[in-house]
CSV table of C-alpha atoms in Angstrom, one decimal:
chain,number,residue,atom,x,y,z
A,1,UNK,CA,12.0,-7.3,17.7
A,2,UNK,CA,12.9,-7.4,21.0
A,3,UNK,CA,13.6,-4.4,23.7
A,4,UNK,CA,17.4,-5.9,23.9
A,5,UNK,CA,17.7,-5.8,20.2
A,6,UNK,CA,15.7,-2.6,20.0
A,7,UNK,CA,18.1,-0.1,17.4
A,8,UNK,CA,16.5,2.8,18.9
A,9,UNK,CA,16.8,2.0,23.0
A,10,UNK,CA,19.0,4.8,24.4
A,11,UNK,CA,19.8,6.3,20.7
A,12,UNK,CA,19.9,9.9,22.0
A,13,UNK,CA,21.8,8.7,25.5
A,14,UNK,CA,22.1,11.1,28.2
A,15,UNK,CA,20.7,13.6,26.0
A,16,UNK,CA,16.5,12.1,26.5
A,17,UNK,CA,14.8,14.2,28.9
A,18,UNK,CA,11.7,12.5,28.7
A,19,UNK,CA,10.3,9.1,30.0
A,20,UNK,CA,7.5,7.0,30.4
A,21,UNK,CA,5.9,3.4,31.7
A,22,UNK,CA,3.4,2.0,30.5
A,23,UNK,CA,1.3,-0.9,31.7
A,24,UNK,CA,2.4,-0.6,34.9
A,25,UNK,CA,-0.4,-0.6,38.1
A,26,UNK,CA,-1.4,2.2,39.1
A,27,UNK,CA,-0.1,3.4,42.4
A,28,UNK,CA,-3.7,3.6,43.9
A,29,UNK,CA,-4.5,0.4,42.9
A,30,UNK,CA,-6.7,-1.3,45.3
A,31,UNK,CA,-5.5,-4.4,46.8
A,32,UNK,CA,-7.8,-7.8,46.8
A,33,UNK,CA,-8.5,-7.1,50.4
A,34,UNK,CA,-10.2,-4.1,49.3
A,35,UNK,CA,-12.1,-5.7,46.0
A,36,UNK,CA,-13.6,-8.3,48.1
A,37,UNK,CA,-14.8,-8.1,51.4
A,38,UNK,CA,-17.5,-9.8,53.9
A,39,UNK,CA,-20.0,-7.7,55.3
A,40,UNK,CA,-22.8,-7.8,57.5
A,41,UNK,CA,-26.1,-6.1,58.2
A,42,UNK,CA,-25.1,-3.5,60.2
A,43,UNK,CA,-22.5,-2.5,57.5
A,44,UNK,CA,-24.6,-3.3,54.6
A,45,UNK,CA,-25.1,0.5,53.7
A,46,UNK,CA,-21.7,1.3,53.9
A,47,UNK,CA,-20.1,-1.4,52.0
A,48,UNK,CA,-22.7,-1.7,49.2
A,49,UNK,CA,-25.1,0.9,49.1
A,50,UNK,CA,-22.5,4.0,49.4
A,51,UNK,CA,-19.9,1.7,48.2
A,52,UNK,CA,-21.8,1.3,44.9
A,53,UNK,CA,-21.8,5.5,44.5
A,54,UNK,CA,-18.4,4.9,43.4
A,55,UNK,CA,-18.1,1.8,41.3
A,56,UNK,CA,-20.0,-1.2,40.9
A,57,UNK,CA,-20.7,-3.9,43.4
A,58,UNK,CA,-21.3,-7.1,43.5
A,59,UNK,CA,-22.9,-8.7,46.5
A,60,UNK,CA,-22.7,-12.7,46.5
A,61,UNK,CA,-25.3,-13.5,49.0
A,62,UNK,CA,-24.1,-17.8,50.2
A,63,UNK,CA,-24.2,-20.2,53.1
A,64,UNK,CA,-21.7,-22.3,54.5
A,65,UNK,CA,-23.9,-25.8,53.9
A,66,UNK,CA,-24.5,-24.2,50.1
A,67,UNK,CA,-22.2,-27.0,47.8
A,68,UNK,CA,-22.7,-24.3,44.3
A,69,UNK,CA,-21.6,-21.4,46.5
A,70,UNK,CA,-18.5,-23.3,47.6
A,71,UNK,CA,-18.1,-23.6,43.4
A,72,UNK,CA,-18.6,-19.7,42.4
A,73,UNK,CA,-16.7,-18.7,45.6
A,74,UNK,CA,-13.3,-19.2,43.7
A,75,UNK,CA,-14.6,-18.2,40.1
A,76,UNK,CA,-16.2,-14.8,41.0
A,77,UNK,CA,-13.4,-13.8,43.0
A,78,UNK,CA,-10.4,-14.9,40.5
A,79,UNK,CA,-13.0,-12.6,37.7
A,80,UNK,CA,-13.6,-9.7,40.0
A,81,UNK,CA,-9.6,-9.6,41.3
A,82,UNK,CA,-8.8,-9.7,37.1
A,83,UNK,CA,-11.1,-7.0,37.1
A,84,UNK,CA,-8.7,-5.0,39.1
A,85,UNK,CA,-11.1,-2.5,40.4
A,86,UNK,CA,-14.0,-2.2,37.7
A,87,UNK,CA,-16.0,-4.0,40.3
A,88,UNK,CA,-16.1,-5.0,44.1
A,89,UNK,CA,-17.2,-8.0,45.6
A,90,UNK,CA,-19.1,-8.0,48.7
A,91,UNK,CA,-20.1,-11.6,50.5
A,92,UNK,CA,-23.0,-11.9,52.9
A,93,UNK,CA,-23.6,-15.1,54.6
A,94,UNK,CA,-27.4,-15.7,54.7
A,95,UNK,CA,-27.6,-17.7,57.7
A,96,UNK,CA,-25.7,-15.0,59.8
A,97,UNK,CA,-27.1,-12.0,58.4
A,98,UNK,CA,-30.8,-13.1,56.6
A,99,UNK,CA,-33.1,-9.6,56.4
A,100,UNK,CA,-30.9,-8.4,53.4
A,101,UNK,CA,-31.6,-11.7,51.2
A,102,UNK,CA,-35.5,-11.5,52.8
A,103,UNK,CA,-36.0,-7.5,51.5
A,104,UNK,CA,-34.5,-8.6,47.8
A,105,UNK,CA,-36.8,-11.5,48.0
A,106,UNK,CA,-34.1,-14.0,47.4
A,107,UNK,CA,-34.7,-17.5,47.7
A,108,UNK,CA,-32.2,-19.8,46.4
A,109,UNK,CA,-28.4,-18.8,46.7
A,110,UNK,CA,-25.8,-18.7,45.4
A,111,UNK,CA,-27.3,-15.2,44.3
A,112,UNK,CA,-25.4,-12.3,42.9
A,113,UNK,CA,-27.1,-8.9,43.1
A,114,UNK,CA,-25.1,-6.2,41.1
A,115,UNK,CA,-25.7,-2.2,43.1
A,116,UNK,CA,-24.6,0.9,41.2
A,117,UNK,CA,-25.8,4.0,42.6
A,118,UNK,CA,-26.9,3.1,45.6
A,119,UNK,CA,-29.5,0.6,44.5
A,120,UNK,CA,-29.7,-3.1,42.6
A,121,UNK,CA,-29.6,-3.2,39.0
A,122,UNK,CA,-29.3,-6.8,38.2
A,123,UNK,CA,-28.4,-10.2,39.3
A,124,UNK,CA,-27.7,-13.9,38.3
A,125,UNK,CA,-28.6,-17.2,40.4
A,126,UNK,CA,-26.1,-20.4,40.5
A,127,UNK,CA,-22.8,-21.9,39.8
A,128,UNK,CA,-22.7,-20.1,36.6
A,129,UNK,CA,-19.3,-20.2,34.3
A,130,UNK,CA,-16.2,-17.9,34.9
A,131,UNK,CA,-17.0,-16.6,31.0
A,132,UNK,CA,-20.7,-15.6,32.1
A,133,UNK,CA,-19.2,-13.5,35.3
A,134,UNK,CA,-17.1,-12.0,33.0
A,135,UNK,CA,-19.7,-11.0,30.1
A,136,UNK,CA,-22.2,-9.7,33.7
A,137,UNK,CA,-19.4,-7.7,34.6
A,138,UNK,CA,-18.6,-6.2,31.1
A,139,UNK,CA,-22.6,-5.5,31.2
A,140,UNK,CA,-22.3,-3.3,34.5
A,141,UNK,CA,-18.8,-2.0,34.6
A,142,UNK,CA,-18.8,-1.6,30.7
A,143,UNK,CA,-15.8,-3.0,28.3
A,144,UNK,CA,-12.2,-3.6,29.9
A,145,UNK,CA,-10.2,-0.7,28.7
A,146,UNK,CA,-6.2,-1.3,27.6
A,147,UNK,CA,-4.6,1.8,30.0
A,148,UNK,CA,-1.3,1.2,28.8
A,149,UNK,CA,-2.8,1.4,25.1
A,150,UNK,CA,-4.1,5.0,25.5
A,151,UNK,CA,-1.3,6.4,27.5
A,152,UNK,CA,1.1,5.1,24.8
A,153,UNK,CA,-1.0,7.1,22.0
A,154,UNK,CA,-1.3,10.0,24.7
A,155,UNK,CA,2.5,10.1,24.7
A,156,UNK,CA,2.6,9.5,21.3
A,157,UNK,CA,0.9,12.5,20.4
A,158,UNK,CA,2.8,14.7,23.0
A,159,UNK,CA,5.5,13.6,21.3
A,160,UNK,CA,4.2,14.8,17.7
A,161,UNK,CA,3.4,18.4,19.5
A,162,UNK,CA,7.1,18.3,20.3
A,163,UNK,CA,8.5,17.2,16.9
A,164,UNK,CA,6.4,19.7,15.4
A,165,UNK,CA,6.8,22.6,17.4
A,166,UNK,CA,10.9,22.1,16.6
A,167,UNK,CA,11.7,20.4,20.0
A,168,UNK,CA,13.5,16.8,18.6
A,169,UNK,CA,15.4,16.7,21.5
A,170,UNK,CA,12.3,15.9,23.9
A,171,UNK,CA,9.9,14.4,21.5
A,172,UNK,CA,12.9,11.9,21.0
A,173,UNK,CA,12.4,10.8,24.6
A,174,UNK,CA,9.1,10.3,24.4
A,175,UNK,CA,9.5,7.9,21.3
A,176,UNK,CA,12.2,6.6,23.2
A,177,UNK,CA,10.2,5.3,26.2
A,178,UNK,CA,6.9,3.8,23.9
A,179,UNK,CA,9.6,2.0,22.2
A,180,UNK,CA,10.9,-0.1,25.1
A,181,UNK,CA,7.1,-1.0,25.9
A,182,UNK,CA,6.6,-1.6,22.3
A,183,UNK,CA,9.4,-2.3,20.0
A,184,UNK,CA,7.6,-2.8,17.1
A,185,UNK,CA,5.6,0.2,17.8
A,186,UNK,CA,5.3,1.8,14.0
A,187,UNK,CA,4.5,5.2,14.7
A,188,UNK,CA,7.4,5.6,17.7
A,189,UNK,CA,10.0,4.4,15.1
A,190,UNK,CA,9.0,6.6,12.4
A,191,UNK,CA,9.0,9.3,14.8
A,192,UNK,CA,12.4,8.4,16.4
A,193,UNK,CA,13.9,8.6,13.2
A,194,UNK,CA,12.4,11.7,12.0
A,195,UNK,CA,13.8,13.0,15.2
A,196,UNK,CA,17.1,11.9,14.3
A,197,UNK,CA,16.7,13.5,11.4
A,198,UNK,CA,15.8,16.8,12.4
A,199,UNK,CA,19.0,16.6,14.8
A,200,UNK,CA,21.1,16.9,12.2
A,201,UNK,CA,21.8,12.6,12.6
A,202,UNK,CA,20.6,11.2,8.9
A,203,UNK,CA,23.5,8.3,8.8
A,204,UNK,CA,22.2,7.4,11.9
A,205,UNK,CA,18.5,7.5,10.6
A,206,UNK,CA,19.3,5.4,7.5
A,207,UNK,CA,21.3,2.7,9.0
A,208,UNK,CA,17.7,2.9,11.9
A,209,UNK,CA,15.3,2.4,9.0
A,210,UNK,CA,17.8,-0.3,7.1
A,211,UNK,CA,17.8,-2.9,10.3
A,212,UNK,CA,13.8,-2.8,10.3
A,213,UNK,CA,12.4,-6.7,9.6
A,214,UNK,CA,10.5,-6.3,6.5
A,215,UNK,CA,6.7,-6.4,7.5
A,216,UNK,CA,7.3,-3.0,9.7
A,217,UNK,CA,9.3,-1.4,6.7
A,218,UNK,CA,6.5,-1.4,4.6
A,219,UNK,CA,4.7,0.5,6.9
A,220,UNK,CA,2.7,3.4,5.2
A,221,UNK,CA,4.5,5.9,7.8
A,222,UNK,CA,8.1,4.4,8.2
A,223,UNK,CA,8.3,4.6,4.4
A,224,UNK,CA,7.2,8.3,3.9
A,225,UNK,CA,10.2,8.8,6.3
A,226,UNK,CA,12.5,7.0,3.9
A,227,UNK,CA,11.5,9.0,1.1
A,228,UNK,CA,12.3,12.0,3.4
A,229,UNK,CA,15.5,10.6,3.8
A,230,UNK,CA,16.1,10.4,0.2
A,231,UNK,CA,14.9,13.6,-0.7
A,232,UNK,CA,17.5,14.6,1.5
A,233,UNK,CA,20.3,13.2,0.4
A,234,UNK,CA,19.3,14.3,-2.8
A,235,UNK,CA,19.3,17.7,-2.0
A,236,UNK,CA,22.8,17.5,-0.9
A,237,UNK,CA,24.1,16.8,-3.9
A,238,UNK,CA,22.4,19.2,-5.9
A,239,UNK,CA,24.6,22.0,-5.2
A,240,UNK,CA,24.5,26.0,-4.0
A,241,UNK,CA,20.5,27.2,-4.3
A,242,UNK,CA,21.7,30.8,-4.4
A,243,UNK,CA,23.2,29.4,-7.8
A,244,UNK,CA,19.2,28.7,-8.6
A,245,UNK,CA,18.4,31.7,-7.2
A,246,UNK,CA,20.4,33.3,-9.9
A,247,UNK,CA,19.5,31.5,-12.7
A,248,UNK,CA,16.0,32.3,-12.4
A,249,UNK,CA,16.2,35.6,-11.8
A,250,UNK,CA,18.0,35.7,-15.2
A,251,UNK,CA,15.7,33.4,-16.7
A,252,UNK,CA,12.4,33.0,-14.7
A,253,UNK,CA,11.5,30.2,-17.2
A,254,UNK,CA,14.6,27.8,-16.3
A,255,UNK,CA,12.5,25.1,-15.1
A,256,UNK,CA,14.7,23.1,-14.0
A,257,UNK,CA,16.4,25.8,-11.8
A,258,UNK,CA,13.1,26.1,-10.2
A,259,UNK,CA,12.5,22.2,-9.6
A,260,UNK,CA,16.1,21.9,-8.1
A,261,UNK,CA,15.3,24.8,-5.8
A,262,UNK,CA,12.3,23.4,-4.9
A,263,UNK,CA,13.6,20.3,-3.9
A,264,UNK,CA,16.3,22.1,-1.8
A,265,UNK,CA,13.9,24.6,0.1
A,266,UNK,CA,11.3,21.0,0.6
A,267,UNK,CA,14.5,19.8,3.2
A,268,UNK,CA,15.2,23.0,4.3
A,269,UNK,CA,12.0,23.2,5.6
A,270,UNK,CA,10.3,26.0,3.5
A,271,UNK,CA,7.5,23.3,2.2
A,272,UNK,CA,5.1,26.4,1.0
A,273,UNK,CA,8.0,27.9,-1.4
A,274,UNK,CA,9.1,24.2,-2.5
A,275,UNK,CA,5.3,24.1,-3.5
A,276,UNK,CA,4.9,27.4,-5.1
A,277,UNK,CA,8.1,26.4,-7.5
A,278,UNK,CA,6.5,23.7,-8.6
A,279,UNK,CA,2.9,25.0,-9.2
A,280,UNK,CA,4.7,27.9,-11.0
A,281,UNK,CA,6.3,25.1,-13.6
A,282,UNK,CA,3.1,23.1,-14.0
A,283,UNK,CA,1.5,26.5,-14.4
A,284,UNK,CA,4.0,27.5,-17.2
A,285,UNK,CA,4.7,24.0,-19.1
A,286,UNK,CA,2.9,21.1,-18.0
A,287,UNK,CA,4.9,19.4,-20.4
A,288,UNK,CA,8.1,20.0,-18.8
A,289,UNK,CA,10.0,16.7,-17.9
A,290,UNK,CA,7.1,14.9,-18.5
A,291,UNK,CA,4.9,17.0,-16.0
A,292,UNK,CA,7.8,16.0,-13.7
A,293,UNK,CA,7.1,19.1,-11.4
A,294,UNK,CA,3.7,17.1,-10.5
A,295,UNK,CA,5.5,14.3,-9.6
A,296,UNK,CA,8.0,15.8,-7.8
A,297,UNK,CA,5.0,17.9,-5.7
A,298,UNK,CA,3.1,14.4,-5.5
A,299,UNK,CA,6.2,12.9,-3.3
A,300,UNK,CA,6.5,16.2,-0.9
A,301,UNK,CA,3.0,15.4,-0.4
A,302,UNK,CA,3.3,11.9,0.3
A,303,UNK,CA,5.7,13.0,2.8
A,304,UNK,CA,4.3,15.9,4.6
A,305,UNK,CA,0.7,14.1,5.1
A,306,UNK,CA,-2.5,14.2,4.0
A,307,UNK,CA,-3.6,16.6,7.0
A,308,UNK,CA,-0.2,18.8,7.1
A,309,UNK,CA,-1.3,22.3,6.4
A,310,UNK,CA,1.7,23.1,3.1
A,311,UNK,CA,-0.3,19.6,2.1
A,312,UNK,CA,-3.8,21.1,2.2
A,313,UNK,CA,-3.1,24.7,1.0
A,314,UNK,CA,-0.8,22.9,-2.5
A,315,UNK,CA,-3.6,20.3,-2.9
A,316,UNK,CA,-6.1,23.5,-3.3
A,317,UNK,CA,-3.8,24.9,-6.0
A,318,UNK,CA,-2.8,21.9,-7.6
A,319,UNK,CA,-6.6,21.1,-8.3
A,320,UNK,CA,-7.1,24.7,-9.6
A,321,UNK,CA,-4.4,24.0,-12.2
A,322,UNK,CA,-5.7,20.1,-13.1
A,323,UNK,CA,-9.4,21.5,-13.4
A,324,UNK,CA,-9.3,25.3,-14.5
């Protein structure tokens, strides 16, 4: 699935609020000119040694007459520009500028002296490989890390925050926006449907959830939001719950008042009372529709999640019904 082809691109319209980019340079990024750099002696302490109280750098002590030099100059700086500001490069010519190579006791060049803090912390000598730069910087910078990856899972759970504190509207945006990074994002489509869903739009959620390619439809998440779906449009057909509400207060054994209700209040977003009505009918006939109100509570569950509090606090009762 691409962004043109994305079902969910510009669902909500005007109406989205809320947007996002991701994977995008920063706006301080620092240009090559600033990553790499020649220096000399007289500037040595400012574009290493203070240099390297900031981030890591690199200092790539060569000579013009040096043939391996002339073979890492192109490698180092293609891995450190990749880099894009986990490291800086510095370059000091040896024959112009030789008491900084003397002090560090180097003696054959190409020589690449890694400074953090302000002093030298390790080095490599030679021509070596554009893999090997990489794996030194990964051993002083530390690991690459994906920015665009953890701002979309920041925005994803800002968007969660707004979907559960009752504000669709904007969490929809925020779904919105991961979704033209990353169409085939799972959790953003779930989430975009559930917030068409709680906007009152469940035609429009079902026909969202329909067009999915198979592999994302079987999605752990994207299908407990098509059993919401279903539990919905079962409720609707189920008829007035005040009707329910009557029939148990004549009868508070009518068990199957009490599922029905229970599966009306689930949608209507009372998930503690659609859990107490079916506790109360495993607690009075286990038996009844084949310990269907069990069943029934096992769905809501599957549902709601594992860590959703209604989850947690009918899980407790459930288990002192199974195991008193």
């Amino acid at each position: 699935m691409t962004g043109s082809d994305n079902p969910y691109a510009g669902s909500f319209g005007t109406q989205m609020t809320a947007s996002a980019s991701f994977g995008q340079p920063a706006p301080a990024a620092a240009s090559d000119g600033d990553l790499i750099k020649e220096t000399t002696t007289a500037n040595f302490t400012k574009d290493v040694l203070d240099a390297s109280r900031q981030q890591p750098v690199l200092v790539d002590f060569w000579a013009p007459w040096c043939g391996p030099c002339k073979q890492l100059t192109p490698v180092i700086e293609k891995v450190v520009t990749e880099a894009a500001g986990r490291v800086k490069l510095v370059k000091m010519n040896i024959d112009d500028h030789p008491s900084i190579a003397g002090q560090l006791g180097i003696q054959s060049i190409p020589a690449v002296i890694a400074f953090v803090g302000g002093r030298p912390v390790d080095g490599f000598m030679g021509a070596v490989p554009e893999s090997q730069i990489k794996q030194f910087i990964e051993k002083i910078a530390g690991p690459a890390v994906d920015d665009s990856k953890a701002e979309i899972e920041a925005v994803l759970a800002d968007a969660k925050a707004l979907i559960d504190a009752g504000d669709a509207q904007n969490a929809a945006g925020l779904y919105g926006a991961v979704l033209q990074a990353d169409p085939e994002n799972v959790v953003a489509i779930a989430g975009m449907v559930d917030c068409m869903i709680a906007l009152g739009q469940v035609a429009e959620a079902r026909e969202a959830l329909s067009g999915l390619p198979e592999d994302l439809a079987k999605d752990a998440g994207i299908a407990a939001i098509g059993k919401k779906l279903d539990q919905i449009e079962e409720a609707r057909k189920l008829g007035d719950p005040n009707e329910f509400e009557r029939r148990l207060a004549a009868n508070p054994d009518d068990h199957e008042a009490r599922v029905l209700l229970a599966k009306i209040r689930n949608v209507e977003g009372d998930r503690t009372a659609a859990a107490d009505h079916l506790l109360t009918v495993m607690k009075r006939d286990r038996a009844f529709d084949d310990d269907g109100a069990r069943r029934e509570l096992l769905a809501f569950f599957e549902v709601w999640g594992p860590k959703d509090p209604a989850t947690i606090a009918a899980r407790r009762k459930l288990s002192s019904i199974l195991f008193s």
